[in-house]
XYZ file of N, CA and C in Angstrom:
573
model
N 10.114 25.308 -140.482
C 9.677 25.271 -141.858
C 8.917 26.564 -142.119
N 8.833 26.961 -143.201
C 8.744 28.515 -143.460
C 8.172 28.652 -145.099
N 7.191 29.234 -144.918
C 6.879 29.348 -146.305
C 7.290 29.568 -147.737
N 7.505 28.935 -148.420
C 7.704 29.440 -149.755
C 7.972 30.866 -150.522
N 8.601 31.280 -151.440
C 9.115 32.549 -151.561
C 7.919 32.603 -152.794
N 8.232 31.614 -153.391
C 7.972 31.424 -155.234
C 6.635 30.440 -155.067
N 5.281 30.946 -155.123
C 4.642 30.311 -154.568
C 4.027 29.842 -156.402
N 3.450 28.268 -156.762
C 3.290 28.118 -158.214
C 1.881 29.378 -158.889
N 1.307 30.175 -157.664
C 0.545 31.006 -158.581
C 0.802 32.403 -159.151
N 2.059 32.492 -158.884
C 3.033 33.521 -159.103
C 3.429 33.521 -160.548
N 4.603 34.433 -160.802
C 5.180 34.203 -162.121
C 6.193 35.042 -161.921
N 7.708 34.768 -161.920
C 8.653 35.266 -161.365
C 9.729 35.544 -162.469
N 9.200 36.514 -163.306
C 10.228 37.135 -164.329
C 12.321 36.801 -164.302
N 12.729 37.041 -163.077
C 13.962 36.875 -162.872
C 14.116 35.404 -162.794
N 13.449 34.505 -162.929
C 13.970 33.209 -162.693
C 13.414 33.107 -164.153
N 13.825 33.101 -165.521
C 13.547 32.679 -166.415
C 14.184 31.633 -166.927
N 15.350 30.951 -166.254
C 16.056 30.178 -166.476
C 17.095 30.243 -167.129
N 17.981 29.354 -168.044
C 18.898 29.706 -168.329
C 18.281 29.042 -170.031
N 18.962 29.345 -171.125
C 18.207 28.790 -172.652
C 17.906 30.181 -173.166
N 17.783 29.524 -174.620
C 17.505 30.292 -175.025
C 15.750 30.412 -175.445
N 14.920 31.736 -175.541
C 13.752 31.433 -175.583
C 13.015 30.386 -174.779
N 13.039 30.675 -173.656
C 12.773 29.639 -172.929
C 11.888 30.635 -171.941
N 10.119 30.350 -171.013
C 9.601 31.302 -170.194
C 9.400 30.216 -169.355
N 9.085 31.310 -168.035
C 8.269 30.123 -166.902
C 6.914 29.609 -167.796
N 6.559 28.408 -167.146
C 5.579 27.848 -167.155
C 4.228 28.361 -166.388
N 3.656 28.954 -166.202
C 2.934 29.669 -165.508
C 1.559 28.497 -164.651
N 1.728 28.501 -163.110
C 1.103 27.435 -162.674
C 2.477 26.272 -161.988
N 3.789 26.589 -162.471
C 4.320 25.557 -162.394
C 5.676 25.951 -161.732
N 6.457 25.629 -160.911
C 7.857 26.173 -160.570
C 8.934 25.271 -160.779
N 9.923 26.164 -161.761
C 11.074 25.146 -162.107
C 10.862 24.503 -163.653
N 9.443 25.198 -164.104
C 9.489 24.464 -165.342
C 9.243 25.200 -166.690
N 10.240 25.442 -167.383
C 9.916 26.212 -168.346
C 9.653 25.332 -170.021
N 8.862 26.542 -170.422
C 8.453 26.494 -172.315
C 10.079 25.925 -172.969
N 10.154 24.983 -173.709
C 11.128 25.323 -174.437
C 10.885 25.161 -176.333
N 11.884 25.705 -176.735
C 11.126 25.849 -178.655
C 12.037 24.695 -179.129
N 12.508 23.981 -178.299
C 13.227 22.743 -178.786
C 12.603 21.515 -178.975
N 12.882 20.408 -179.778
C 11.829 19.316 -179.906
C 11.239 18.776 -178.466
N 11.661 19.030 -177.100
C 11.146 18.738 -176.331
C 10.265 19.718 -175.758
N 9.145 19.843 -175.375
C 8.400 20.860 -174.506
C 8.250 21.476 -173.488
N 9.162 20.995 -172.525
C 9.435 21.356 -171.236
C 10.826 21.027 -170.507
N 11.618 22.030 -169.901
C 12.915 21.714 -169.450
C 12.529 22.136 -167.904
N 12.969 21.218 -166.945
C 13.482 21.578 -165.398
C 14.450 22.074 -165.020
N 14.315 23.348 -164.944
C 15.311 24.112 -164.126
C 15.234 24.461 -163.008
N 16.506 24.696 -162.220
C 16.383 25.258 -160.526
C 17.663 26.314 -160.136
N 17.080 26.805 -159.398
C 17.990 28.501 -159.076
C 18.332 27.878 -157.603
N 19.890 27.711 -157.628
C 20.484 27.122 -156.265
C 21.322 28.291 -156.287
N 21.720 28.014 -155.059
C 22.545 28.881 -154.178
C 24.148 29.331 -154.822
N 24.585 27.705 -155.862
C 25.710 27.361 -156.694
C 25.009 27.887 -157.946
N 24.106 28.534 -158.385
C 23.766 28.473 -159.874
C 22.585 27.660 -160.174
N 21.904 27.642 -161.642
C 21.293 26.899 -162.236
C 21.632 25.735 -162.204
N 20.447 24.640 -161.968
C 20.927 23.416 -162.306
C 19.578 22.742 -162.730
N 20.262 22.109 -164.164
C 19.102 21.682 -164.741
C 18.634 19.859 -164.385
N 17.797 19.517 -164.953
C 17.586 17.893 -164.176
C 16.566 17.234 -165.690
N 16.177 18.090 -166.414
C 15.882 17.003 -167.766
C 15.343 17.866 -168.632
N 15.024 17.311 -170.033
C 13.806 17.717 -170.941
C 12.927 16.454 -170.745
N 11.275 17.557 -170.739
C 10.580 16.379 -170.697
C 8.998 16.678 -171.762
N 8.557 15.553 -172.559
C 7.248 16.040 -173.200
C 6.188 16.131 -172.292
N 6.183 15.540 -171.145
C 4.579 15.298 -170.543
C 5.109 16.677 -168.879
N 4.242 17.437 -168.809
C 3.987 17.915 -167.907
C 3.685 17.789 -166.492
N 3.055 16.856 -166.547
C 2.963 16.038 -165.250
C 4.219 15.190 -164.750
N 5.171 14.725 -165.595
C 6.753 14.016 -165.259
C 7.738 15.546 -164.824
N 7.658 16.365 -165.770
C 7.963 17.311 -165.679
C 7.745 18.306 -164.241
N 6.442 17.838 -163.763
C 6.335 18.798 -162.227
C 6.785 17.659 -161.273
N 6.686 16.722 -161.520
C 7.191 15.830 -160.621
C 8.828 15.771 -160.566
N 9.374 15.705 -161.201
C 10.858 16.207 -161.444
C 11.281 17.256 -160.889
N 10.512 18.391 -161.388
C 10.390 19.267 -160.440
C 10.849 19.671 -159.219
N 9.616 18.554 -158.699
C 9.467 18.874 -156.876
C 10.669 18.111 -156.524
N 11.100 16.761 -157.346
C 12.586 16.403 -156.489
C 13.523 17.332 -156.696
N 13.893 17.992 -157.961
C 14.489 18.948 -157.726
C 14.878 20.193 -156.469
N 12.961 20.774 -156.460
C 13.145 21.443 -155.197
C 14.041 20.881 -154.039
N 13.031 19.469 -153.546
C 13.894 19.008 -152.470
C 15.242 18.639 -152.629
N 15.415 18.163 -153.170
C 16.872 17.711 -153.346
C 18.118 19.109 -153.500
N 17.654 20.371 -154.225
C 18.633 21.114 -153.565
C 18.357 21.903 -152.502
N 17.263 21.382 -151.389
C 17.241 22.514 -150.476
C 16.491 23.704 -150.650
N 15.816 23.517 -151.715
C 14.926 24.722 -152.341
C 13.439 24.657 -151.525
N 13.124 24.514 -150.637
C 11.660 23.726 -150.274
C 11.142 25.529 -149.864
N 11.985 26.336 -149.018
C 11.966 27.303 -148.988
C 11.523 28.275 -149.362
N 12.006 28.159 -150.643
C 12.178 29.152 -151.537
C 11.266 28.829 -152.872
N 10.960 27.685 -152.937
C 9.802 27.406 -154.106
C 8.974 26.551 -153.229
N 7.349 26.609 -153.624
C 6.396 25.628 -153.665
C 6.289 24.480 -154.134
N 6.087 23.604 -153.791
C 6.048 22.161 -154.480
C 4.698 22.263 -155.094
N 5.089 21.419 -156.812
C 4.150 21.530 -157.741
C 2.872 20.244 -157.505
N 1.601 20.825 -157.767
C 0.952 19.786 -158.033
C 1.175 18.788 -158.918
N 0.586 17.466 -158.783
C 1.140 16.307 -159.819
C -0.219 15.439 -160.277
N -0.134 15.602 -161.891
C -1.555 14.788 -161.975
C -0.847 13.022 -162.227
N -1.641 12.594 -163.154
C -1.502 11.334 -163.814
C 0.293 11.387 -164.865
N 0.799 10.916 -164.558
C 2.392 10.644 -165.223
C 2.768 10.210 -166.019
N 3.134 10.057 -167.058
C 3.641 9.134 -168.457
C 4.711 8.237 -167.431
N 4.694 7.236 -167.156
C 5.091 6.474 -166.581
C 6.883 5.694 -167.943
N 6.077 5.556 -168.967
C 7.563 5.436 -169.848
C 8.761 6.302 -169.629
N 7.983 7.692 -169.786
C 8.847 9.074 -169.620
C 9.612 8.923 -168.223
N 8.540 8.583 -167.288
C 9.518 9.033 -165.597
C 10.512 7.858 -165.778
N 10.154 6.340 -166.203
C 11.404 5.547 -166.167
C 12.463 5.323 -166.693
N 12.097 6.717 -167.798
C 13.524 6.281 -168.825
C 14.075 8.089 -168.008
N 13.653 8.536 -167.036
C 14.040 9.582 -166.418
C 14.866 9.176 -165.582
N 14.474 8.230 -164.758
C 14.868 7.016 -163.866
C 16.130 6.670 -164.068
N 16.099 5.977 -165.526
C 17.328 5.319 -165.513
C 18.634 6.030 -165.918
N 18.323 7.271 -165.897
C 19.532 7.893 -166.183
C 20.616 8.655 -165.000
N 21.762 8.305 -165.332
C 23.146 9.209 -164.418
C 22.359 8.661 -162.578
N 22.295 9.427 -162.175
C 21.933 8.934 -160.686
C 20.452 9.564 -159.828
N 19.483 9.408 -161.009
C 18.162 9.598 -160.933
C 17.252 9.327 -160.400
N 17.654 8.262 -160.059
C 16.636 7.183 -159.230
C 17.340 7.304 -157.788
N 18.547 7.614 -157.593
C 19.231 8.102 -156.113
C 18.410 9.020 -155.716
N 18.394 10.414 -156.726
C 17.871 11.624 -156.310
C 16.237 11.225 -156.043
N 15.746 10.629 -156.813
C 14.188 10.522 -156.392
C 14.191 10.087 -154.783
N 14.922 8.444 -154.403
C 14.718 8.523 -153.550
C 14.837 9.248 -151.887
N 16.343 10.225 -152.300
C 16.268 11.398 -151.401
C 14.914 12.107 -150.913
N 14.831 12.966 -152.386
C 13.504 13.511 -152.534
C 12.077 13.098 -151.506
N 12.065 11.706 -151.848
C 11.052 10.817 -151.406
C 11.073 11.326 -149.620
N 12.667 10.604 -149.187
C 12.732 11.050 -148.025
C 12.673 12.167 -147.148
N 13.322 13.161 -147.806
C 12.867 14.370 -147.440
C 11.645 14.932 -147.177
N 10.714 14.774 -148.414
C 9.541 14.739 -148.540
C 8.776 14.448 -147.268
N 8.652 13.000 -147.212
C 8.045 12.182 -145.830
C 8.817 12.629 -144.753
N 10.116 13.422 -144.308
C 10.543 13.920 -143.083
C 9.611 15.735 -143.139
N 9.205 16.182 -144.621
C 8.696 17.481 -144.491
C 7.424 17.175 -143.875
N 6.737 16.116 -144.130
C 5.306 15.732 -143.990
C 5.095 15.520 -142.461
N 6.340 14.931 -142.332
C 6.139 14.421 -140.599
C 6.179 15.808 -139.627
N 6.720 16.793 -139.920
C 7.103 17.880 -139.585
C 5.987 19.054 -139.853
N 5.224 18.976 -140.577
C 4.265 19.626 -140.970
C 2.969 19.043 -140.160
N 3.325 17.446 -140.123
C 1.899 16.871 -139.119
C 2.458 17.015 -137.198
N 3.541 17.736 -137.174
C 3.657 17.732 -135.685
C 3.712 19.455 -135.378
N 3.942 20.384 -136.218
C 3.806 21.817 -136.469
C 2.006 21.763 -136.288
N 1.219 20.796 -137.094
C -0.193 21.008 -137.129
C -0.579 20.454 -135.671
N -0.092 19.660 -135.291
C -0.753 18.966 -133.493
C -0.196 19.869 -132.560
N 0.912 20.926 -132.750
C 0.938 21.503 -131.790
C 0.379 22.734 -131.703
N -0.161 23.344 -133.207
C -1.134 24.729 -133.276
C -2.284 24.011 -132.540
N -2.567 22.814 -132.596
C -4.320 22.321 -132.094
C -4.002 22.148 -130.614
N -2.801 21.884 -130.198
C -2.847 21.629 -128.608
C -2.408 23.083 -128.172
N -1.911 24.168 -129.013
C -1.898 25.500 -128.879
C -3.826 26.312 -128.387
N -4.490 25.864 -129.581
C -5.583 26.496 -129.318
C -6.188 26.120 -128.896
N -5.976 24.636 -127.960
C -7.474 24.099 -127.295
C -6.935 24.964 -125.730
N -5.366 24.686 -125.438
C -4.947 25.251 -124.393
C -5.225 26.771 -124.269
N -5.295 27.953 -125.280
C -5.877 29.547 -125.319
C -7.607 29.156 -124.772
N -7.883 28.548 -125.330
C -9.475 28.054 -125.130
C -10.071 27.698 -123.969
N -8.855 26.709 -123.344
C -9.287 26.578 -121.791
C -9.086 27.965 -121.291
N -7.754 28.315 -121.443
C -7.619 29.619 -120.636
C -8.664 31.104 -120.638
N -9.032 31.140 -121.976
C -10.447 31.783 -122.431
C -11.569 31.334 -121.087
N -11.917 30.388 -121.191
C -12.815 29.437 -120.197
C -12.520 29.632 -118.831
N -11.605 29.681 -118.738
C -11.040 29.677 -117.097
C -10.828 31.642 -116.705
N -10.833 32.328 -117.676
C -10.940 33.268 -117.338
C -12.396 34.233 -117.198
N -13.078 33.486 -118.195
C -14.967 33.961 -118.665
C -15.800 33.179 -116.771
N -14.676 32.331 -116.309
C -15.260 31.343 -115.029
C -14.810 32.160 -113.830
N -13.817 32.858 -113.724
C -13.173 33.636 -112.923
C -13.697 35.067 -112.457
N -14.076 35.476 -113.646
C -14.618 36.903 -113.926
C -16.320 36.456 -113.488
N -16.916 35.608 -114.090
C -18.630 35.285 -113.417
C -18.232 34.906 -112.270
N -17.374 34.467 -111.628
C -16.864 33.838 -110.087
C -17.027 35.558 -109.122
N -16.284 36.545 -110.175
C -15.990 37.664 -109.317
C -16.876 38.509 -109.141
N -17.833 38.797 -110.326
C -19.229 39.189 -110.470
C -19.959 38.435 -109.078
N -20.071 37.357 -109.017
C -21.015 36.435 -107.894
C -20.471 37.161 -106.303
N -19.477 36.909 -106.557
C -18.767 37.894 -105.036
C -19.318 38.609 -104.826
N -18.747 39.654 -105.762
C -19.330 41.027 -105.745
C -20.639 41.116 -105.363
N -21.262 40.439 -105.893
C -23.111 40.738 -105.964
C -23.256 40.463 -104.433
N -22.607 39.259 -104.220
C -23.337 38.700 -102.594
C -23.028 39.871 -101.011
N -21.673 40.036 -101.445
C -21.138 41.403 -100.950
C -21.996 42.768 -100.997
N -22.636 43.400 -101.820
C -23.114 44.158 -101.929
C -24.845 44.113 -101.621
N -25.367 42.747 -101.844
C -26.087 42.378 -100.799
C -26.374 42.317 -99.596
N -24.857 41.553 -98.861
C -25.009 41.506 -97.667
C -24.927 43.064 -96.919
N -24.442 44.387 -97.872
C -23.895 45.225 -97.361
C -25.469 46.187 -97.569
N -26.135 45.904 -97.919
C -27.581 46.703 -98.098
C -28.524 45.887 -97.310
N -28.276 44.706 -96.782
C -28.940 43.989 -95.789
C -28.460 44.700 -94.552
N -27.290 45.300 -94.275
C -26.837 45.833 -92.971
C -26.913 47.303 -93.007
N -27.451 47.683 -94.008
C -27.776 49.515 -94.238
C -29.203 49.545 -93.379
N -29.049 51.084 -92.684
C -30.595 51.497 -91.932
C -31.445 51.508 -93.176
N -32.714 51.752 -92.605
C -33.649 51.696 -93.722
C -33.320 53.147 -94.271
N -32.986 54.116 -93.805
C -32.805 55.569 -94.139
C -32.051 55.936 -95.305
N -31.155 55.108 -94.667
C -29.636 54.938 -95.950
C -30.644 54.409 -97.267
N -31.133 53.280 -96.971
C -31.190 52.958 -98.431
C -32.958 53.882 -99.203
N -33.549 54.188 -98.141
C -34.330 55.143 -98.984
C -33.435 56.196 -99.523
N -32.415 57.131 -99.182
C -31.595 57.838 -99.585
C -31.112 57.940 -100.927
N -30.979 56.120 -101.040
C -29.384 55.800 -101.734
C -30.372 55.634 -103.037
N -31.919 55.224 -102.702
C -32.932 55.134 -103.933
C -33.428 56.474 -104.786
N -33.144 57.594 -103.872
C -33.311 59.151 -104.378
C -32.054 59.598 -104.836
N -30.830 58.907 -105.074
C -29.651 59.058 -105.529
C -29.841 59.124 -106.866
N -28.746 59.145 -107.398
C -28.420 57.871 -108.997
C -28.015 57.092 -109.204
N -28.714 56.091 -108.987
C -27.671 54.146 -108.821
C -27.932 53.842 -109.974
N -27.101 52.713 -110.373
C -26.843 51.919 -111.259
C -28.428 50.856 -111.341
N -28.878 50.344 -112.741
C -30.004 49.946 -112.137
C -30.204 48.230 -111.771
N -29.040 47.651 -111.677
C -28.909 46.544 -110.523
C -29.269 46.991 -109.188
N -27.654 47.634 -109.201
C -27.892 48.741 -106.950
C -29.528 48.668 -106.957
N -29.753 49.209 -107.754
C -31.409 50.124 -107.626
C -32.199 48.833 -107.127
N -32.089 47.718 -108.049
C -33.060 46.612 -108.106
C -32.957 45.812 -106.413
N -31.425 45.821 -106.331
C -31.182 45.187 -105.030
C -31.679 46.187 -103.885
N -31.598 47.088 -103.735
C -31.275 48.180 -102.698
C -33.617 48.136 -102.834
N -33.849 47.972 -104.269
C -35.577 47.988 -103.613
C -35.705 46.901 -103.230
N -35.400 45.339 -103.264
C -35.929 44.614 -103.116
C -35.767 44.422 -101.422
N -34.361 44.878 -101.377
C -34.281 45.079 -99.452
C -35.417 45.886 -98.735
N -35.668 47.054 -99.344
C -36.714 47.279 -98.632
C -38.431 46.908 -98.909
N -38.359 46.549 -99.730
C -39.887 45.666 -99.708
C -39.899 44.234 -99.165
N -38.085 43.711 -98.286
C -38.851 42.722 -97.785
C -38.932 43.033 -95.841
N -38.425 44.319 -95.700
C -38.624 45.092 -94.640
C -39.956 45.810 -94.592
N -40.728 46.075 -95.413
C -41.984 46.290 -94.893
C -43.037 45.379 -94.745
């Protein structure tokens, strides 16, 4: 699944639809102005052409129409699915009952709930993605203080087995000021 081309905060001049005087809806995909007694027509840009799916007065039936549209031709892609408020419920059922409307919704529906399921197993596997970087983060921050600890005890034991000469020497050098700290504390517990 792959993001959207035509995302609804856009405004995509070439998809003006097909009509006359007719603009996008701005906020909305698939739904344009129309100057006809109805206020809003659903249109969709398929692969076969335009294909329209109603006139509608209420806006909210209208984005909902919409989004079956999207799904139903395969558009999920390529457009965003519209937000949906409160619905004229007369409007969607006499939407319903027409030609094979209520088929397409319930496609839609399904699709929908197979995008959702797919989107909630894409999301559990980014989280079992980053807890697993996280251990490995962990297991490497544990590895590296593991190798530091070596190191240190090593370089201990190796200034515990230096003459005292060496390490007055190694203190008139230029050490690092750990070396330094270790290399004095060896000899102040030799005197």
């Amino acid at each position: 699944m792959k993001r959207p081309q035509i995302l609804t905060t856009s405004t995509n001049n070439e998809l003006s639809g097909s009509g006359d005087n007719s603009s996008w809806l701005q906020g909305r995909n698939c739904i344009y102005h129309e100057s006809s007694q109805r206020q809003y027509r659903v249109s969709i840009s398929t692969m076969n052409g335009w294909k329209m799916y109603g006139y509608f007065y209420n806006l909210e039936v209208a984005s909902y129409v919409a989004n079956i549209a999207i799904l139903c031709e395969g558009c999920e892609d390529k457009y965003q699915l519209n937000s949906v408020g409160d619905k004229d419920r007369g409007e969607l059922n006499s939407w319903r009952a027409r030609d094979q409307n209520s088929t397409l919704e319930r496609k839609a529906r399904t699709k929908f709930n197979d995008l959702q399921e797919q989107l909630t197993q894409i999301r559990e596997q980014e989280r079992v993605l980053q807890e697993k970087l996280k251990r490995e983060a962990e297991i490497t921050r544990a590895e590296r203080e593991e190798l530091t600890k070596k190191k240190d005890e090593e370089e201990t034991a190796l200034i515990a087995k230096a003459p005292k000469t060496i390490l007055l020497d190694l203190l008139q050098s230029d050490t690092s000021g750990d070396l330094y700290r270790k290399i004095r504390a060896e000899i102040d517990k030799r005197y």
